[in-house]
mmCIF file of C-alpha atoms and ligand atoms in Angstrom:
data_model
loop_
_atom_site.group_PDB
_atom_site.id
_atom_site.type_symbol
_atom_site.label_atom_id
_atom_site.label_comp_id
_atom_site.label_asym_id
_atom_site.label_seq_id
_atom_site.Cartn_x
_atom_site.Cartn_y
_atom_site.Cartn_z
ATOM 1 C CA UNK H 1 0.149 -0.024 0.197
ATOM 2 C CA UNK H 2 1.303 3.014 -0.748
ATOM 3 C CA UNK H 3 1.361 5.976 1.880
ATOM 4 C CA UNK H 4 -2.049 7.631 -0.094
ATOM 5 C CA UNK H 5 -3.652 4.508 0.209
ATOM 6 C CA UNK H 6 -2.901 4.035 3.683
ATOM 7 C CA UNK H 7 -4.406 7.880 4.529
ATOM 8 C CA UNK H 8 -7.243 7.324 2.250
ATOM 9 C CA UNK H 9 -8.325 4.265 3.802
ATOM 10 C CA UNK H 10 -8.185 6.223 7.125
ATOM 11 C CA UNK H 11 -4.952 4.425 8.661
ATOM 12 C CA UNK H 12 -6.448 0.943 9.079
ATOM 13 C CA UNK H 13 -6.090 -0.461 12.277
ATOM 14 C CA UNK H 14 -5.133 -4.299 10.419
ATOM 15 C CA UNK H 15 -2.257 -5.783 9.027
ATOM 16 C CA UNK H 16 -0.878 -4.028 5.712
ATOM 17 C CA UNK H 17 2.541 -3.053 4.536
ATOM 18 C CA UNK H 18 3.209 0.213 3.768
ATOM 19 C CA UNK H 19 6.711 0.692 2.369
ATOM 20 C CA UNK H 20 8.319 4.073 1.517
ATOM 21 C CA UNK H 21 11.706 5.483 0.654
ATOM 22 C CA UNK H 22 13.729 8.186 1.176
ATOM 23 C CA UNK H 23 15.452 9.230 -1.832
ATOM 24 C CA UNK H 24 18.530 11.624 -0.303
ATOM 25 C CA UNK H 25 21.069 10.726 -2.755
ATOM 26 C CA UNK H 26 21.651 9.084 -6.210
ATOM 27 C CA UNK H 27 18.079 9.125 -7.483
ATOM 28 C CA UNK H 28 19.618 5.988 -9.781
ATOM 29 C CA UNK H 29 19.190 3.472 -6.763
ATOM 30 C CA UNK H 30 15.678 4.445 -5.926
ATOM 31 C CA UNK H 31 14.847 3.771 -9.687
ATOM 32 C CA UNK H 32 16.228 0.569 -9.324
ATOM 33 C CA UNK H 33 14.538 -0.485 -6.317
ATOM 34 C CA UNK H 34 11.278 0.738 -8.029
ATOM 35 C CA UNK H 35 11.660 -1.611 -11.343
ATOM 36 C CA UNK H 36 12.332 -4.031 -8.382
ATOM 37 C CA UNK H 37 9.054 -3.709 -6.425
ATOM 38 C CA UNK H 38 7.008 -3.433 -9.744
ATOM 39 C CA UNK H 39 8.111 -6.531 -10.573
ATOM 40 C CA UNK H 40 6.531 -7.844 -7.858
ATOM 41 C CA UNK H 41 3.799 -5.839 -8.313
ATOM 42 C CA UNK H 42 4.724 -3.951 -5.210
ATOM 43 C CA UNK H 43 3.422 -0.167 -5.045
ATOM 44 C CA UNK H 44 5.551 2.220 -2.422
ATOM 45 C CA UNK H 45 5.896 6.002 -1.763
ATOM 46 C CA UNK H 46 9.153 7.739 -2.971
ATOM 47 C CA UNK H 47 10.085 10.878 -1.087
ATOM 48 C CA UNK H 48 12.452 12.823 -3.240
ATOM 49 C CA UNK H 49 14.756 15.546 -1.843
ATOM 50 C CA UNK H 50 15.324 18.716 -4.316
ATOM 51 C CA UNK H 51 18.874 18.158 -4.971
ATOM 52 C CA UNK H 52 21.092 17.980 -8.026
ATOM 53 C CA UNK H 53 21.868 14.672 -7.666
ATOM 54 C CA UNK H 54 17.727 13.535 -6.562
ATOM 55 C CA UNK H 55 15.509 16.337 -8.596
ATOM 56 C CA UNK H 56 15.451 14.612 -11.918
ATOM 57 C CA UNK H 57 12.757 14.975 -13.780
ATOM 58 C CA UNK H 58 13.264 11.521 -16.266
ATOM 59 C CA UNK H 59 13.758 9.501 -13.697
ATOM 60 C CA UNK H 60 11.275 11.269 -11.561
ATOM 61 C CA UNK H 61 8.334 10.150 -14.057
ATOM 62 C CA UNK H 62 10.230 7.010 -14.394
ATOM 63 C CA UNK H 63 9.118 6.513 -10.335
ATOM 64 C CA UNK H 64 5.164 7.632 -11.242
ATOM 65 C CA UNK H 65 5.158 5.389 -14.075
ATOM 66 C CA UNK H 66 6.234 2.284 -12.770
ATOM 67 C CA UNK H 67 2.945 2.715 -10.521
ATOM 68 C CA UNK H 68 4.784 4.064 -7.581
ATOM 69 C CA UNK H 69 3.878 7.199 -5.543
ATOM 70 C CA UNK H 70 6.109 10.308 -5.764
ATOM 71 C CA UNK H 71 6.077 12.803 -2.063
ATOM 72 C CA UNK H 72 8.467 15.789 -1.607
ATOM 73 C CA UNK H 73 11.256 14.905 0.595
ATOM 74 C CA UNK H 74 11.275 19.055 2.002
ATOM 75 C CA UNK H 75 14.214 20.749 4.063
ATOM 76 C CA UNK H 76 13.021 23.888 3.283
ATOM 77 C CA UNK H 77 13.130 25.421 6.526
ATOM 78 C CA UNK H 78 17.711 23.787 6.994
ATOM 79 C CA UNK H 79 17.936 25.900 3.458
ATOM 80 C CA UNK H 80 16.225 29.073 5.284
ATOM 81 C CA UNK H 81 18.780 28.888 7.676
ATOM 82 C CA UNK H 82 15.757 28.685 10.288
ATOM 83 C CA UNK H 83 14.024 31.621 8.092
ATOM 84 C CA UNK H 84 9.959 30.184 8.917
ATOM 85 C CA UNK H 85 8.555 32.678 5.933
ATOM 86 C CA UNK H 86 11.405 32.503 3.025
ATOM 87 C CA UNK H 87 11.141 28.222 4.147
ATOM 88 C CA UNK H 88 7.423 28.746 3.338
ATOM 89 C CA UNK H 89 8.141 30.113 -0.248
ATOM 90 C CA UNK H 90 10.869 27.760 -0.899
ATOM 91 C CA UNK H 91 8.107 24.672 0.098
ATOM 92 C CA UNK H 92 5.849 26.069 -2.250
ATOM 93 C CA UNK H 93 8.020 27.102 -5.457
ATOM 94 C CA UNK H 94 9.842 23.048 -4.912
ATOM 95 C CA UNK H 95 6.701 21.798 -4.778
ATOM 96 C CA UNK H 96 5.442 23.292 -7.446
ATOM 97 C CA UNK H 97 8.377 21.683 -9.292
ATOM 98 C CA UNK H 98 7.797 18.641 -8.254
ATOM 99 C CA UNK H 99 4.230 19.208 -9.219
ATOM 100 C CA UNK H 100 5.042 19.221 -13.163
ATOM 101 C CA UNK H 101 6.460 16.347 -13.328
ATOM 102 C CA UNK H 102 4.456 13.983 -10.815
ATOM 103 C CA UNK H 103 0.927 14.363 -8.747
ATOM 104 C CA UNK H 104 2.099 14.533 -5.516
ATOM 105 C CA UNK H 105 0.130 14.160 -2.194
ATOM 106 C CA UNK H 106 2.119 13.382 0.858
ATOM 107 C CA UNK H 107 4.969 15.414 2.025
ATOM 108 C CA UNK H 108 8.618 13.663 4.579
ATOM 109 C CA UNK H 109 10.824 16.034 5.897
ATOM 110 C CA UNK H 110 14.535 15.232 5.577
ATOM 111 C CA UNK H 111 16.064 14.982 9.020
ATOM 112 C CA UNK H 112 18.765 17.468 7.572
ATOM 113 C CA UNK H 113 20.948 16.169 10.712
ATOM 114 C CA UNK H 114 24.071 18.387 10.339
ATOM 115 C CA UNK H 115 21.813 20.987 10.633
ATOM 116 C CA UNK H 116 20.351 23.470 13.645
ATOM 117 C CA UNK H 117 16.806 22.984 12.271
ATOM 118 C CA UNK H 118 14.110 20.740 12.275
ATOM 119 C CA UNK H 119 12.096 21.043 8.841
ATOM 120 C CA UNK H 120 8.806 20.386 10.974
ATOM 121 C CA UNK H 121 9.009 23.153 12.576
ATOM 122 C CA UNK H 122 7.628 25.017 9.096
ATOM 123 C CA UNK H 123 4.569 23.808 10.541
ATOM 124 C CA UNK H 124 3.989 25.451 13.591
ATOM 125 C CA UNK H 125 2.841 28.977 11.059
ATOM 126 C CA UNK H 126 0.805 27.484 8.369
ATOM 127 C CA UNK H 127 -1.091 24.470 7.251
ATOM 128 C CA UNK H 128 0.553 21.596 4.864
ATOM 129 C CA UNK H 129 -2.758 21.325 3.970
ATOM 130 C CA UNK H 130 -3.406 24.394 2.446
ATOM 131 C CA UNK H 131 -1.060 23.420 -0.520
ATOM 132 C CA UNK H 132 -3.093 20.054 -1.379
ATOM 133 C CA UNK H 133 -1.286 18.425 0.525
ATOM 134 C CA UNK H 134 -2.886 15.436 2.458
ATOM 135 C CA UNK H 135 -0.261 13.967 4.765
ATOM 136 C CA UNK H 136 3.079 15.020 5.882
ATOM 137 C CA UNK H 137 4.830 11.897 7.545
ATOM 138 C CA UNK H 138 5.713 13.681 10.607
ATOM 139 C CA UNK H 139 2.329 15.167 11.543
ATOM 140 C CA UNK H 140 -0.357 12.811 10.445
ATOM 141 C CA UNK H 141 0.216 9.219 10.969
ATOM 142 C CA UNK H 142 -1.064 7.799 13.920
ATOM 143 C CA UNK H 143 2.527 5.697 14.808
ATOM 144 C CA UNK H 144 1.340 4.443 18.014
ATOM 145 C CA UNK H 145 -0.682 2.025 16.413
ATOM 146 C CA UNK H 146 1.930 0.336 13.985
ATOM 147 C CA UNK H 147 4.837 -1.363 13.561
ATOM 148 C CA UNK H 148 7.615 1.394 12.358
ATOM 149 C CA UNK H 149 11.193 -0.210 10.879
ATOM 150 C CA UNK H 150 13.753 1.993 8.887
ATOM 151 C CA UNK H 151 17.061 1.427 7.451
ATOM 152 C CA UNK H 152 18.890 4.206 9.554
ATOM 153 C CA UNK H 153 21.669 3.223 10.966
ATOM 154 C CA UNK H 154 22.352 0.055 8.940
ATOM 155 C CA UNK H 155 20.115 -2.301 10.966
ATOM 156 C CA UNK H 156 16.670 -2.526 11.352
ATOM 157 C CA UNK H 157 16.130 -1.422 15.471
ATOM 158 C CA UNK H 158 17.951 2.099 14.550
ATOM 159 C CA UNK H 159 17.623 4.607 17.162
ATOM 160 C CA UNK H 160 21.554 5.216 17.786
ATOM 161 C CA UNK H 161 22.107 7.210 15.310
ATOM 162 C CA UNK H 162 18.669 8.809 14.219
ATOM 163 C CA UNK H 163 18.818 12.471 15.516
ATOM 164 C CA UNK H 164 15.588 12.958 14.630
ATOM 165 C CA UNK H 165 13.390 9.998 12.909
ATOM 166 C CA UNK H 166 12.023 9.497 16.747
ATOM 167 C CA UNK H 167 8.642 7.718 16.331
ATOM 168 C CA UNK H 168 6.530 6.069 19.185
ATOM 169 C CA UNK H 169 5.359 2.771 17.588
ATOM 170 C CA UNK H 170 4.477 -0.413 18.635
ATOM 171 C CA UNK H 171 7.519 -2.244 20.150
ATOM 172 C CA UNK H 172 8.467 -5.247 18.542
ATOM 173 C CA UNK H 173 7.608 -8.844 20.233
ATOM 174 C CA UNK H 174 11.077 -9.922 19.426
ATOM 175 C CA UNK H 175 14.067 -7.901 18.762
ATOM 176 C CA UNK H 176 14.015 -7.006 15.009
ATOM 177 C CA UNK H 177 17.538 -6.222 13.915
ATOM 178 C CA UNK H 178 18.807 -8.026 10.323
ATOM 179 C CA UNK H 179 16.780 -8.572 7.860
ATOM 180 C CA UNK H 180 16.053 -12.007 8.178
ATOM 181 C CA UNK H 181 14.782 -11.006 11.429
ATOM 182 C CA UNK H 182 12.410 -8.712 9.682
ATOM 183 C CA UNK H 183 11.124 -11.187 7.484
ATOM 184 C CA UNK H 184 10.211 -13.636 10.000
ATOM 185 C CA UNK H 185 8.634 -11.220 11.842
ATOM 186 C CA UNK H 186 6.419 -9.996 8.882
ATOM 187 C CA UNK H 187 5.538 -13.413 8.044
ATOM 188 C CA UNK H 188 4.372 -14.359 11.785
ATOM 189 C CA UNK H 189 1.123 -13.449 13.242
ATOM 190 C CA UNK H 190 1.697 -9.442 13.118
ATOM 191 C CA UNK H 191 -1.988 -8.088 12.803
ATOM 192 C CA UNK H 192 -0.983 -4.427 12.891
ATOM 193 C CA UNK H 193 -0.565 -1.743 10.496
ATOM 194 C CA UNK H 194 3.821 -1.754 9.555
ATOM 195 C CA UNK H 195 5.957 1.193 8.039
ATOM 196 C CA UNK H 196 8.664 0.202 6.511
ATOM 197 C CA UNK H 197 11.350 3.379 5.527
ATOM 198 C CA UNK H 198 14.315 2.155 3.510
ATOM 199 C CA UNK H 199 16.977 4.423 1.930
ATOM 200 C CA UNK H 200 17.287 2.989 -1.376
ATOM 201 C CA UNK H 201 21.087 4.480 -1.577
ATOM 202 C CA UNK H 202 22.017 2.123 1.007
ATOM 203 C CA UNK H 203 21.079 -0.831 -0.947
ATOM 204 C CA UNK H 204 22.802 -2.560 -3.684
ATOM 205 C CA UNK H 205 22.688 -5.992 -5.367
ATOM 206 C CA UNK H 206 26.825 -6.367 -5.840
ATOM 207 C CA UNK H 207 29.354 -6.981 -3.336
ATOM 208 C CA UNK H 208 31.486 -3.941 -4.797
ATOM 209 C CA UNK H 209 28.609 -1.586 -4.607
ATOM 210 C CA UNK H 210 26.890 -2.701 -1.166
ATOM 211 C CA UNK H 211 31.031 -2.868 0.673
ATOM 212 C CA UNK H 212 31.075 0.937 -1.008
ATOM 213 C CA UNK H 213 27.806 2.081 0.892
ATOM 214 C CA UNK H 214 28.199 0.792 4.038
ATOM 215 C CA UNK H 215 31.609 2.471 4.544
ATOM 216 C CA UNK H 216 30.407 6.310 2.985
ATOM 217 C CA UNK H 217 27.723 5.009 5.380
ATOM 218 C CA UNK H 218 29.746 4.184 8.795
ATOM 219 C CA UNK H 219 31.678 7.764 8.132
ATOM 220 C CA UNK H 220 28.265 9.448 7.567
ATOM 221 C CA UNK H 221 27.116 7.483 10.687
ATOM 222 C CA UNK H 222 29.977 8.592 13.128
ATOM 223 C CA UNK H 223 29.734 12.212 11.847
ATOM 224 C CA UNK H 224 25.839 12.506 13.062
ATOM 225 C CA UNK H 225 26.829 10.658 16.045
ATOM 226 C CA UNK H 226 29.279 13.051 16.839
ATOM 227 C CA UNK H 227 26.959 15.733 15.899
ATOM 228 C CA UNK H 228 24.191 14.212 18.109
ATOM 229 C CA UNK H 229 26.764 14.224 21.406
ATOM 230 C CA UNK H 230 28.372 17.733 21.453
ATOM 231 C CA UNK H 231 24.427 18.969 20.920
ATOM 232 C CA UNK H 232 23.490 16.619 24.012
ATOM 233 C CA UNK H 233 26.641 18.271 25.330
ATOM 234 C CA UNK H 234 25.911 21.657 24.569
ATOM 235 C CA UNK H 235 22.603 21.538 26.115
ATOM 236 C CA UNK H 236 20.202 22.040 23.239
ATOM 237 C CA UNK H 237 17.486 19.966 22.357
ATOM 238 C CA UNK H 238 17.497 17.629 19.200
HETATM 239 ZN ZN1 ZN Q 301 15.636 11.860 4.061
#
């Protein structure tokens, strides 16, 4: 189920898998993943950032053409360095650019881990629904009634390196750390919705590509961890 279908169905309480992806870096890996999913008749939602590596019209329309939903992965407040008015202008302009290529119903904020601003804060002074958006993943979804898995931190129990993506979701009956654990969990009696968030650039079908991703992720995560620690020490709320 896509995020839009989940919302259109009134956030069902039964077992359903909602697959979503954050396209943070090279969109090529997202297109590969989108083709793979389409081969299995799976429809998911791709949240794409507005960066030179990710905002590529041909690839974005390919994602949509494969039957997936395209969402806008915004980071306006970090871009505007905390200026909310400017951030909203950026949001509107970038959303318009996405909508020239694909229909956009839902949005999700990029964590901007290296920035001091939380992108979600732009909605303190403005309503995303005024942009014809039906859901912001950070605000609209009732996480207390679903299982949430993210590959942030390169394992499924995340948390340690994840600065902003904290979600109060249901606790898994058994620890789910490796992909084999997740597969086992999905095959067991999960009786609630399951959200799975993956970053396509972290995945590869070649051992060499996987190693490159793993090493670069390792260093990025160490930097995030250091920033998180130094902010805690400085007493800044994350
Ligand atoms: Zn992101």
